[in-house]
Short mmCIF file of C-alpha atoms in Angstrom, two decimals:
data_model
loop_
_atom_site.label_atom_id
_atom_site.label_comp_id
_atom_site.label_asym_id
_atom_site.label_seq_id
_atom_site.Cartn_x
_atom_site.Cartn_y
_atom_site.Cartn_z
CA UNK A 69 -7.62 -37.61 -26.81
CA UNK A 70 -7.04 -40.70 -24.39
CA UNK A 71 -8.23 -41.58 -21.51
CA UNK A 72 -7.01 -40.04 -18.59
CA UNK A 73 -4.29 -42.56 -16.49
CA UNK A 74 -4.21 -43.04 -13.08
CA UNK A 75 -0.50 -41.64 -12.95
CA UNK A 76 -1.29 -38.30 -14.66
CA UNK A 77 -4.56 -38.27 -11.78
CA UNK A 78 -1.90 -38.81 -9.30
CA UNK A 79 0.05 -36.21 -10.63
CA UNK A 80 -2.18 -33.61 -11.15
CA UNK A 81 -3.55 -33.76 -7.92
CA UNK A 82 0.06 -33.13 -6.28
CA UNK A 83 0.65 -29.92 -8.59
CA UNK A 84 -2.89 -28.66 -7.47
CA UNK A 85 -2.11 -30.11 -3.31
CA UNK A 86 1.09 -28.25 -3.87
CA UNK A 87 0.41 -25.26 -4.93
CA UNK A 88 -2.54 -24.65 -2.27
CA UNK A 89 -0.38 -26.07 0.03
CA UNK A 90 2.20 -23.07 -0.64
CA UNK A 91 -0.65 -20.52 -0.59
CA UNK A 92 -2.15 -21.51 2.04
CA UNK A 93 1.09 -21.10 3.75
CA UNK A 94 1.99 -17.33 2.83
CA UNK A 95 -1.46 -16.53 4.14
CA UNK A 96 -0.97 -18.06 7.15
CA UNK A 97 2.49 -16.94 7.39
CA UNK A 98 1.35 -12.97 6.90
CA UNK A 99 -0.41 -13.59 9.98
CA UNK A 100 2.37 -13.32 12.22
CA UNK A 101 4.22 -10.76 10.78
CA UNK A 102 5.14 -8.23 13.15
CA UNK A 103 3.40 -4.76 12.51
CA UNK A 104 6.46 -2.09 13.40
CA UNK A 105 3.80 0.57 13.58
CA UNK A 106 0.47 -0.26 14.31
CA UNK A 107 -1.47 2.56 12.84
CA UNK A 108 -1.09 5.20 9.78
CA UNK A 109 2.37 4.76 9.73
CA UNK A 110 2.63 1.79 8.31
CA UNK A 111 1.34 2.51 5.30
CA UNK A 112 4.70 5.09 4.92
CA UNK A 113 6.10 2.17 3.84
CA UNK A 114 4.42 2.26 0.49
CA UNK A 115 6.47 5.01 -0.10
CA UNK A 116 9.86 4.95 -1.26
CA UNK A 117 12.06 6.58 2.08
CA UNK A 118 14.12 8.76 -0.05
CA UNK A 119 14.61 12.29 0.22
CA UNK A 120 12.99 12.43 -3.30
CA UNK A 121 9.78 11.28 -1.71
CA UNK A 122 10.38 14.26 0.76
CA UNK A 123 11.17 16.71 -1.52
CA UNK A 124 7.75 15.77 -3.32
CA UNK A 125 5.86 15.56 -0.49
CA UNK A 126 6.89 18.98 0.52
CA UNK A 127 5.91 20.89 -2.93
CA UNK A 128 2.79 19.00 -2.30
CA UNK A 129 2.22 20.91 1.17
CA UNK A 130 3.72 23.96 -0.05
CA UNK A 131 1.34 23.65 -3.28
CA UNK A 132 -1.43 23.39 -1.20
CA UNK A 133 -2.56 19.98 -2.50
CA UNK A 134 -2.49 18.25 0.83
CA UNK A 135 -2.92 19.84 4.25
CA UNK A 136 0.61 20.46 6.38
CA UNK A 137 -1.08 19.34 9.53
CA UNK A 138 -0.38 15.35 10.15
CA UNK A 139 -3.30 14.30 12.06
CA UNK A 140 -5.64 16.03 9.25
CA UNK A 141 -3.32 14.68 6.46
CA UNK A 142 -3.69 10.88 7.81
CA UNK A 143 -7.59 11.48 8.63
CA UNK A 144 -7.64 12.48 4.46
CA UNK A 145 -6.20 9.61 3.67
CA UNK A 146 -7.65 7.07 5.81
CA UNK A 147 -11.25 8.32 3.97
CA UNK A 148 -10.31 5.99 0.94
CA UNK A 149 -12.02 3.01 1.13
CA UNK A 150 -8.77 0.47 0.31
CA UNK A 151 -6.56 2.60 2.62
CA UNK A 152 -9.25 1.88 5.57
CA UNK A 153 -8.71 -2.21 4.41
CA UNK A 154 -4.83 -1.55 4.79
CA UNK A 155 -4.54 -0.07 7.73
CA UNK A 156 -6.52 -2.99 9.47
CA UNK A 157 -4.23 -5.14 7.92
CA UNK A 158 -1.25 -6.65 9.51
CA UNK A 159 0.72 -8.42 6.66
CA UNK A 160 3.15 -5.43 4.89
CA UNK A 161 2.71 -7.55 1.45
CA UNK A 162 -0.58 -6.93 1.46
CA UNK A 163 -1.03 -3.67 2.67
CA UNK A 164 1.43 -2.35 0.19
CA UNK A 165 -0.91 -3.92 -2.63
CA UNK A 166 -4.29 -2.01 -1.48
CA UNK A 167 -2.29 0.90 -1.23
CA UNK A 168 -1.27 0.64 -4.60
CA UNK A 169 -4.44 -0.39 -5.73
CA UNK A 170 -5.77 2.51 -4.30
CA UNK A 171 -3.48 4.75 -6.04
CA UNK A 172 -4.63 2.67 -9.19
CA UNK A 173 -8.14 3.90 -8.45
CA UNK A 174 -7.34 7.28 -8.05
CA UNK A 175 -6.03 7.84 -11.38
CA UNK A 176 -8.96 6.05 -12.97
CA UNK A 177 -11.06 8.48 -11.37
CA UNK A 178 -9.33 11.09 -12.43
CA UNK A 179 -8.11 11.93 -8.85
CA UNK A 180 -4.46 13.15 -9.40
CA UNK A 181 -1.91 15.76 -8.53
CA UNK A 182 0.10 17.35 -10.67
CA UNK A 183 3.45 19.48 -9.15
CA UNK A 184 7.31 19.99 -10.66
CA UNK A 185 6.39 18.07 -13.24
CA UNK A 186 4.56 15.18 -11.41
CA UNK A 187 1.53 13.37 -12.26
CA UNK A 188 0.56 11.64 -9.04
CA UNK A 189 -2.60 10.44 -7.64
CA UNK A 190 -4.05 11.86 -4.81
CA UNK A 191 -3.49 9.04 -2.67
CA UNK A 192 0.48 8.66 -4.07
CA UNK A 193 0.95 12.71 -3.46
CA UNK A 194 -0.85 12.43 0.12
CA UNK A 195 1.61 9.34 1.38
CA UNK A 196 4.72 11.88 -0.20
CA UNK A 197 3.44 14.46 1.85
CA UNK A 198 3.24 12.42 4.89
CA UNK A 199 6.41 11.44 4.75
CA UNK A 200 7.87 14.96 4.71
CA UNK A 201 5.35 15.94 7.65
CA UNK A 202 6.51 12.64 9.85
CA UNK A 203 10.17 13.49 8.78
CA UNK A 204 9.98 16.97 10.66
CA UNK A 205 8.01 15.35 13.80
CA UNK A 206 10.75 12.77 14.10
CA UNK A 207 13.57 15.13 13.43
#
């Protein structure tokens, strides 16, 4: 292999400058990202606001897998350890990912939920729950 020239140095360097330049940036962007709700409802929006998320969330409740009081329902889920990093988090991108991650953990645990056919982790079936239960509050 030859020697390394100046030009490919140059170039290498601007790739690498680049690249940190545009990560840098997102991080620094997330940080002014408006929180819309600045506590355990944010992380409802790691969960798809459908009325099959609903309709889950209530055979979940009506299963007895998750409690049908809110405040004891959010309490639950605010015990997992990436859940407690999320919810001090303000940007949505990554609060989404350690919610998901979270859900990852749960099934490699062996914490999941199965109901109508579901296999969900405890965390997943907890946020579908919550949904339903702020639903009815809002309603």
């Amino acid at each position: 292999m030859g020697k390394i020239t100046r030009r490919l140095a140059i170039g290498l360097t601007g790739i690498v400058g680049i690249g940190a330049v545009a990560y840098g940036g997102s991080l620094f962007a997330c940080r002014f990202v408006p929180r819309k709700h600045p506590d355990f409802f944010a992380l409802l929006n790691a969960v798809p606001d459908n009325a099959a998320a609903r309709r889950i969330g209530r055979a979940i409740v009506a299963a007895g897998h998750a409690p049908a009081d809110f405040d004891r329902l959010a309490a639950l889920i605010s015990q997992r350890p990436l859940i407690r990093t999320a919810l001090s988090t303000d940007c949505p991108t990554t609060r989404k990912r350690l919610v998901q991650d979270q859900c990852s953990a749960d099934f490699a645990d062996g914490r999941m939920v199965s109901v109508d056919g579901w296999i969900l982790s405890e965390t997943e079936a907890n946020l579908c729950a919550a949904a339903w239960l702020a639903e009815g509050e809002t309603a």
